[in-house]
Tab-separated table of C-alpha atoms in Angstrom:
chain	number	residue	atom	x	y	z
A	1	UNK	CA	-73.503	58.783	-9.498
A	2	UNK	CA	-70.358	57.919	-11.495
A	3	UNK	CA	-67.998	60.279	-9.595
A	4	UNK	CA	-69.212	58.670	-6.400
A	5	UNK	CA	-68.456	55.125	-7.636
A	6	UNK	CA	-64.995	56.313	-8.819
A	7	UNK	CA	-64.302	57.771	-5.404
A	8	UNK	CA	-65.337	54.498	-3.761
A	9	UNK	CA	-63.212	52.606	-5.942
A	10	UNK	CA	-60.220	54.617	-5.124
A	11	UNK	CA	-60.985	54.323	-1.417
A	12	UNK	CA	-61.165	50.566	-1.709
A	13	UNK	CA	-57.705	50.547	-3.501
A	14	UNK	CA	-56.107	52.687	-0.928
A	15	UNK	CA	-57.547	50.548	1.881
A	16	UNK	CA	-56.202	47.467	0.209
A	17	UNK	CA	-52.731	48.996	-0.154
A	18	UNK	CA	-52.764	50.132	3.328
A	19	UNK	CA	-53.668	46.718	4.598
A	20	UNK	CA	-50.903	45.229	2.482
A	21	UNK	CA	-48.398	47.780	3.966
A	22	UNK	CA	-49.778	47.231	7.459
A	23	UNK	CA	-49.241	43.435	7.495
A	24	UNK	CA	-45.823	42.302	7.081
A	25	UNK	CA	-45.012	38.574	7.141
A	26	UNK	CA	-41.282	37.739	7.924
A	27	UNK	CA	-40.029	34.197	6.898
A	28	UNK	CA	-38.366	32.107	9.527
A	29	UNK	CA	-34.610	32.683	10.052
A	30	UNK	CA	-35.055	36.199	8.635
A	31	UNK	CA	-35.256	39.715	10.026
A	32	UNK	CA	-36.421	43.089	8.737
A	33	UNK	CA	-35.296	46.766	9.619
A	34	UNK	CA	-38.117	49.192	10.017
A	35	UNK	CA	-37.461	52.939	9.683
A	36	UNK	CA	-39.914	55.754	10.412
A	37	UNK	CA	-39.238	58.845	8.432
A	38	UNK	CA	-35.667	57.563	7.583
A	39	UNK	CA	-34.871	56.641	11.189
A	40	UNK	CA	-34.374	53.277	12.680
A	41	UNK	CA	-37.418	52.205	14.651
A	42	UNK	CA	-37.284	48.453	15.319
A	43	UNK	CA	-36.430	45.042	13.948
A	44	UNK	CA	-39.279	42.764	12.682
A	45	UNK	CA	-38.670	38.998	13.706
A	46	UNK	CA	-40.133	36.045	11.894
A	47	UNK	CA	-43.906	35.816	11.806
A	48	UNK	CA	-46.815	38.313	11.420
A	49	UNK	CA	-45.962	41.981	12.111
A	50	UNK	CA	-47.969	45.114	11.942
A	51	UNK	CA	-46.427	48.445	10.751
A	52	UNK	CA	-47.937	51.914	10.217
A	53	UNK	CA	-48.551	52.229	6.511
A	54	UNK	CA	-46.918	55.164	4.594
A	55	UNK	CA	-45.141	56.085	7.736
A	56	UNK	CA	-42.913	52.911	8.512
A	57	UNK	CA	-40.916	51.366	5.732
A	58	UNK	CA	-38.812	48.247	5.419
A	59	UNK	CA	-35.221	49.128	4.941
A	60	UNK	CA	-33.727	45.874	4.615
A	61	UNK	CA	-34.490	42.097	4.913
A	62	UNK	CA	-31.637	40.038	6.208
A	63	UNK	CA	-31.112	36.383	6.115
A	64	UNK	CA	-30.069	35.006	9.480
A	65	UNK	CA	-29.022	31.611	8.262
A	66	UNK	CA	-25.276	30.676	8.047
A	67	UNK	CA	-23.906	31.881	4.677
A	68	UNK	CA	-21.028	30.514	2.494
A	69	UNK	CA	-19.089	32.926	0.608
A	70	UNK	CA	-16.089	31.783	-1.666
A	71	UNK	CA	-13.691	34.464	-2.578
A	72	UNK	CA	-11.605	34.533	-5.765
A	73	UNK	CA	-7.890	33.596	-5.621
A	74	UNK	CA	-5.614	36.142	-4.075
A	75	UNK	CA	-1.828	36.376	-4.663
A	76	UNK	CA	0.099	36.179	-1.594
A	77	UNK	CA	3.848	36.372	-1.056
A	78	UNK	CA	5.468	33.867	1.211
A	79	UNK	CA	8.501	34.318	3.456
A	80	UNK	CA	10.856	32.880	0.858
A	81	UNK	CA	9.535	35.326	-1.829
A	82	UNK	CA	7.271	33.033	-3.692
A	83	UNK	CA	3.895	34.024	-4.944
A	84	UNK	CA	1.086	31.709	-4.340
A	85	UNK	CA	-2.637	31.927	-5.188
A	86	UNK	CA	-4.860	31.121	-2.368
A	87	UNK	CA	-8.631	30.460	-2.545
A	88	UNK	CA	-10.716	31.023	0.547
A	89	UNK	CA	-14.285	30.091	1.818
A	90	UNK	CA	-15.872	31.999	4.593
A	91	UNK	CA	-18.746	30.627	6.669
A	92	UNK	CA	-20.533	33.495	8.452
A	93	UNK	CA	-23.849	34.188	10.085
A	94	UNK	CA	-25.649	37.592	10.884
A	95	UNK	CA	-26.324	37.818	14.624
A	96	UNK	CA	-27.429	41.441	14.738
A	97	UNK	CA	-29.484	42.630	11.726
A	98	UNK	CA	-29.352	46.299	12.965
A	99	UNK	CA	-25.509	46.415	13.239
A	100	UNK	CA	-25.184	44.532	9.923
A	101	UNK	CA	-27.311	47.250	8.348
A	102	UNK	CA	-25.989	50.442	9.894
A	103	UNK	CA	-22.440	49.654	11.153
A	104	UNK	CA	-21.005	48.695	7.799
A	105	UNK	CA	-22.025	49.672	4.239
A	106	UNK	CA	-21.316	46.104	2.738
A	107	UNK	CA	-20.320	43.515	5.119
A	108	UNK	CA	-19.563	40.916	2.345
A	109	UNK	CA	-17.015	43.347	0.781
A	110	UNK	CA	-15.633	44.303	4.158
A	111	UNK	CA	-15.189	40.545	5.100
A	112	UNK	CA	-13.463	39.840	1.801
A	113	UNK	CA	-10.922	42.746	2.177
A	114	UNK	CA	-10.268	41.821	5.721
A	115	UNK	CA	-9.567	38.227	4.756
A	116	UNK	CA	-7.174	39.289	2.206
A	117	UNK	CA	-5.149	41.474	4.329
A	118	UNK	CA	-5.030	38.994	7.231
A	119	UNK	CA	-4.097	36.165	4.914
A	120	UNK	CA	-1.240	38.196	3.433
A	121	UNK	CA	0.063	38.951	6.991
A	122	UNK	CA	-0.136	35.325	8.115
A	123	UNK	CA	1.480	33.881	4.937
A	124	UNK	CA	4.152	36.500	4.843
A	125	UNK	CA	5.643	34.813	8.130
A	126	UNK	CA	5.643	31.343	6.633
A	127	UNK	CA	7.650	29.666	3.833
A	128	UNK	CA	6.117	27.677	1.043
A	129	UNK	CA	6.494	24.305	2.687
A	130	UNK	CA	5.047	25.367	5.931
A	131	UNK	CA	2.195	27.180	4.068
A	132	UNK	CA	1.261	23.940	2.151
A	133	UNK	CA	1.182	21.855	5.417
A	134	UNK	CA	-0.372	24.365	7.899
A	135	UNK	CA	-3.970	24.894	6.687
A	136	UNK	CA	-5.413	24.246	10.173
A	137	UNK	CA	-2.975	26.839	11.606
A	138	UNK	CA	-3.787	29.436	8.881
A	139	UNK	CA	-7.645	28.723	9.228
A	140	UNK	CA	-7.411	29.168	12.970
A	141	UNK	CA	-5.610	32.489	12.707
A	142	UNK	CA	-7.950	33.813	10.067
A	143	UNK	CA	-10.995	32.921	12.111
A	144	UNK	CA	-9.607	34.500	15.233
A	145	UNK	CA	-8.879	37.926	13.260
A	146	UNK	CA	-12.143	37.819	11.480
A	147	UNK	CA	-14.283	37.103	14.469
A	148	UNK	CA	-12.913	39.905	16.452
A	149	UNK	CA	-13.186	42.392	13.672
A	150	UNK	CA	-16.550	41.393	12.502
A	151	UNK	CA	-18.266	41.174	15.847
A	152	UNK	CA	-19.130	44.923	15.967
A	153	UNK	CA	-20.798	44.559	12.618
A	154	UNK	CA	-23.236	41.939	13.966
A	155	UNK	CA	-21.250	39.191	12.023
A	156	UNK	CA	-20.020	35.864	13.532
A	157	UNK	CA	-17.449	34.091	11.340
A	158	UNK	CA	-17.909	30.342	12.067
A	159	UNK	CA	-15.345	28.831	9.836
A	160	UNK	CA	-12.553	29.824	7.357
A	161	UNK	CA	-11.164	27.203	4.832
A	162	UNK	CA	-8.388	27.489	2.448
A	163	UNK	CA	-9.876	25.803	-0.726
A	164	UNK	CA	-6.711	25.730	-2.620
A	165	UNK	CA	-3.101	26.831	-2.497
A	166	UNK	CA	-1.453	27.081	-5.878
A	167	UNK	CA	2.256	27.753	-6.063
A	168	UNK	CA	3.980	29.027	-9.266
A	169	UNK	CA	4.337	26.647	-12.239
A	170	UNK	CA	8.042	26.369	-11.891
A	171	UNK	CA	7.647	25.373	-8.212
A	172	UNK	CA	5.022	22.815	-9.073
A	173	UNK	CA	7.315	21.220	-11.608
A	174	UNK	CA	10.139	21.086	-9.122
A	175	UNK	CA	7.786	19.606	-6.624
A	176	UNK	CA	6.560	16.923	-9.100
A	177	UNK	CA	10.244	15.980	-9.944
A	178	UNK	CA	11.012	15.832	-6.207
A	179	UNK	CA	7.939	13.567	-5.599
A	180	UNK	CA	8.798	11.432	-8.604
A	181	UNK	CA	12.353	11.042	-7.293
A	182	UNK	CA	11.086	10.077	-3.898
A	183	UNK	CA	8.636	7.620	-5.405
A	184	UNK	CA	11.483	6.056	-7.629
A	185	UNK	CA	13.801	5.930	-4.549
A	186	UNK	CA	11.110	4.083	-2.458
A	187	UNK	CA	10.372	1.716	-5.378
A	188	UNK	CA	14.085	1.010	-5.716
A	189	UNK	CA	14.485	0.336	-1.943
A	190	UNK	CA	11.311	-1.905	-1.972
A	191	UNK	CA	12.639	-3.850	-4.951
A	192	UNK	CA	16.092	-4.224	-3.434
A	193	UNK	CA	14.495	-5.455	-0.213
A	194	UNK	CA	12.360	-7.879	-2.172
A	195	UNK	CA	15.273	-9.315	-4.018
A	196	UNK	CA	17.220	-9.619	-0.865
A	197	UNK	CA	14.444	-11.380	0.870
A	198	UNK	CA	14.006	-13.594	-2.202
A	199	UNK	CA	17.791	-14.428	-2.293
A	200	UNK	CA	17.627	-15.283	1.485
A	201	UNK	CA	14.514	-17.565	1.152
A	202	UNK	CA	16.039	-19.197	-1.830
A	203	UNK	CA	19.450	-19.799	0.103
A	204	UNK	CA	17.409	-21.100	3.047
A	205	UNK	CA	15.471	-23.458	0.865
A	206	UNK	CA	18.622	-24.659	-0.977
A	207	UNK	CA	20.296	-25.296	2.483
A	208	UNK	CA	17.232	-27.138	3.726
A	209	UNK	CA	17.177	-29.094	0.454
A	210	UNK	CA	20.886	-30.096	0.852
A	211	UNK	CA	20.375	-31.024	4.414
A	212	UNK	CA	17.360	-33.234	3.626
A	213	UNK	CA	19.235	-34.768	0.581
A	214	UNK	CA	22.289	-35.503	2.742
A	215	UNK	CA	20.065	-37.074	5.477
A	216	UNK	CA	18.237	-39.066	2.868
A	217	UNK	CA	21.434	-40.290	1.297
A	218	UNK	CA	22.957	-41.181	4.731
A	219	UNK	CA	19.928	-43.162	5.619
A	220	UNK	CA	19.938	-44.754	2.280
A	221	UNK	CA	23.671	-45.713	2.569
A	222	UNK	CA	23.055	-46.919	6.029
A	223	UNK	CA	20.063	-49.232	4.868
A	224	UNK	CA	22.133	-50.226	1.795
A	225	UNK	CA	24.975	-51.274	4.003
A	226	UNK	CA	22.700	-52.971	6.488
A	227	UNK	CA	21.023	-54.875	3.632
A	228	UNK	CA	24.470	-55.862	2.153
A	229	UNK	CA	25.686	-56.946	5.622
A	230	UNK	CA	22.389	-58.928	6.061
A	231	UNK	CA	22.984	-60.529	2.624
A	232	UNK	CA	26.497	-61.468	3.367
A	233	UNK	CA	25.551	-62.780	6.671
A	234	UNK	CA	22.738	-64.736	5.093
A	235	UNK	CA	25.164	-66.172	2.363
A	236	UNK	CA	27.856	-67.035	5.049
A	237	UNK	CA	25.175	-68.760	7.342
A	238	UNK	CA	24.018	-70.641	4.187
A	239	UNK	CA	27.524	-71.741	3.263
A	240	UNK	CA	28.266	-72.513	6.750
A	241	UNK	CA	25.115	-74.636	7.066
A	242	UNK	CA	25.867	-76.460	3.824
A	243	UNK	CA	29.545	-77.270	4.961
A	244	UNK	CA	31.131	-77.147	1.540
A	245	UNK	CA	34.462	-78.958	0.986
A	246	UNK	CA	37.611	-77.687	-0.778
A	247	UNK	CA	36.494	-79.292	-4.130
A	248	UNK	CA	33.241	-77.460	-4.343
A	249	UNK	CA	34.977	-74.188	-3.533
A	250	UNK	CA	37.514	-74.907	-6.259
A	251	UNK	CA	34.939	-75.513	-8.746
A	252	UNK	CA	33.094	-72.253	-7.944
A	253	UNK	CA	36.311	-70.410	-8.239
A	254	UNK	CA	36.877	-71.717	-11.751
A	255	UNK	CA	33.335	-70.790	-12.799
A	256	UNK	CA	34.118	-67.053	-11.747
A	257	UNK	CA	37.221	-66.934	-13.842
A	258	UNK	CA	35.439	-66.109	-17.337
A	259	UNK	CA	33.393	-63.460	-15.614
A	260	UNK	CA	36.619	-61.747	-14.402
A	261	UNK	CA	38.060	-61.783	-18.019
A	262	UNK	CA	34.840	-60.272	-19.602
A	263	UNK	CA	35.065	-56.824	-21.019
A	264	UNK	CA	37.041	-55.006	-23.756
A	265	UNK	CA	39.133	-53.123	-21.365
A	266	UNK	CA	40.447	-55.978	-19.604
A	267	UNK	CA	43.846	-56.260	-21.424
A	268	UNK	CA	45.762	-57.813	-18.544
A	269	UNK	CA	44.446	-59.713	-15.546
A	270	UNK	CA	46.352	-61.506	-12.738
A	271	UNK	CA	45.692	-65.036	-11.642
A	272	UNK	CA	46.238	-65.203	-7.824
A	273	UNK	CA	48.427	-67.961	-6.351
A	274	UNK	CA	45.509	-69.611	-4.653
A	275	UNK	CA	44.229	-70.872	-8.024
A	276	UNK	CA	46.966	-73.518	-8.059
A	277	UNK	CA	45.658	-74.987	-4.916
A	278	UNK	CA	42.061	-74.884	-6.308
A	279	UNK	CA	43.327	-76.613	-9.517
A	280	UNK	CA	45.127	-79.232	-7.560
A	281	UNK	CA	41.900	-79.878	-5.611
A	282	UNK	CA	39.886	-79.986	-8.656
A	283	UNK	CA	42.346	-82.140	-10.388
A	284	UNK	CA	42.209	-84.612	-7.543
A	285	UNK	CA	38.519	-84.576	-7.759
A	286	UNK	CA	38.501	-85.279	-11.384
A	287	UNK	CA	41.199	-88.139	-10.930
A	288	UNK	CA	39.034	-89.797	-8.280
A	289	UNK	CA	36.242	-89.544	-10.721
A	290	UNK	CA	38.338	-91.243	-13.459
A	291	UNK	CA	39.453	-93.903	-11.128
A	292	UNK	CA	35.931	-94.665	-10.188
A	293	UNK	CA	35.256	-94.932	-13.844
A	294	UNK	CA	38.051	-97.726	-14.235
A	295	UNK	CA	40.713	-95.954	-16.319
A	296	UNK	CA	44.197	-95.228	-15.136
A	297	UNK	CA	45.214	-93.602	-18.381
A	298	UNK	CA	42.428	-90.959	-17.802
A	299	UNK	CA	44.088	-90.137	-14.531
A	300	UNK	CA	47.418	-89.636	-16.304
A	301	UNK	CA	45.739	-87.549	-18.959
A	302	UNK	CA	43.984	-85.489	-16.417
A	303	UNK	CA	47.056	-85.124	-14.237
A	304	UNK	CA	49.106	-84.040	-17.263
A	305	UNK	CA	46.476	-81.512	-18.432
A	306	UNK	CA	46.639	-79.425	-15.247
A	307	UNK	CA	50.067	-77.837	-15.844
A	308	UNK	CA	48.946	-77.039	-19.466
A	309	UNK	CA	45.763	-75.417	-18.250
A	310	UNK	CA	47.873	-73.279	-15.768
A	311	UNK	CA	50.117	-72.276	-18.504
A	312	UNK	CA	47.177	-71.153	-20.724
A	313	UNK	CA	45.466	-69.343	-18.029
A	314	UNK	CA	48.512	-67.562	-16.726
A	315	UNK	CA	49.498	-64.572	-18.713
A	316	UNK	CA	52.934	-63.613	-19.364
A	317	UNK	CA	54.308	-60.737	-17.593
A	318	UNK	CA	56.703	-58.686	-19.647
């Protein structure tokens, strides 16, 4: 009984292995290449697939999704004989699993080498400045060449990107110095424009201030002159209304003489000729007042004092 049990167990194991090899489940966005006795038979798509066990074999499983492959920096010589290191990134997708398996041994390596050679050909016709500013042009040229070459491999190149372009260290230093000089130049220009604008605004402000000050002074002078004219007019009208006589005017004139002589700087002052008439009028007024008081001697005294006062008030002119 034991040999029969062992045989049954072996048969069950073989059946289980055959079932496993018969049923093949392919994930979504994937494909599998089936070979029968080493020859391509068919391509398994996503889902449940049945193959002949021990006769059909799975050669390769290929991911049909878009792939991203970065390539290491490659030295490239520009038209002006400068060596730059360029990093590239390839976005590709397998469209034909059979061609990707049998048309090329390693499509990743083939794409990398094709990218390097095409990039050197494109960059060799550009100088450094154009290389740094023509990323889109380089990407389009690379994609066109790669898409045409990889079509027979069952590969579609969707995008090619230049991740980095690194010029030599000496060129980087020169570029930094040039950029720094340009920034300093722009800063100096902006500062000069700011100073000029500030001076213009300051000059306009001073001009406006002087104009306003002059207008204010002119209005103040006009108002002051108008006020003085009004004051003189008022005084004149008051004097005219009061109808003063010569005696009152002479008395007021004599009251103003001490004020005229005030001040330490007044070393010499001139008595006008009209003061004689004022003194005569005032003397007559005082004489009449003395006569009314009943003394003729007072009149003679006052009459004799006028010339003496004139002599005291009048300064001698050397």
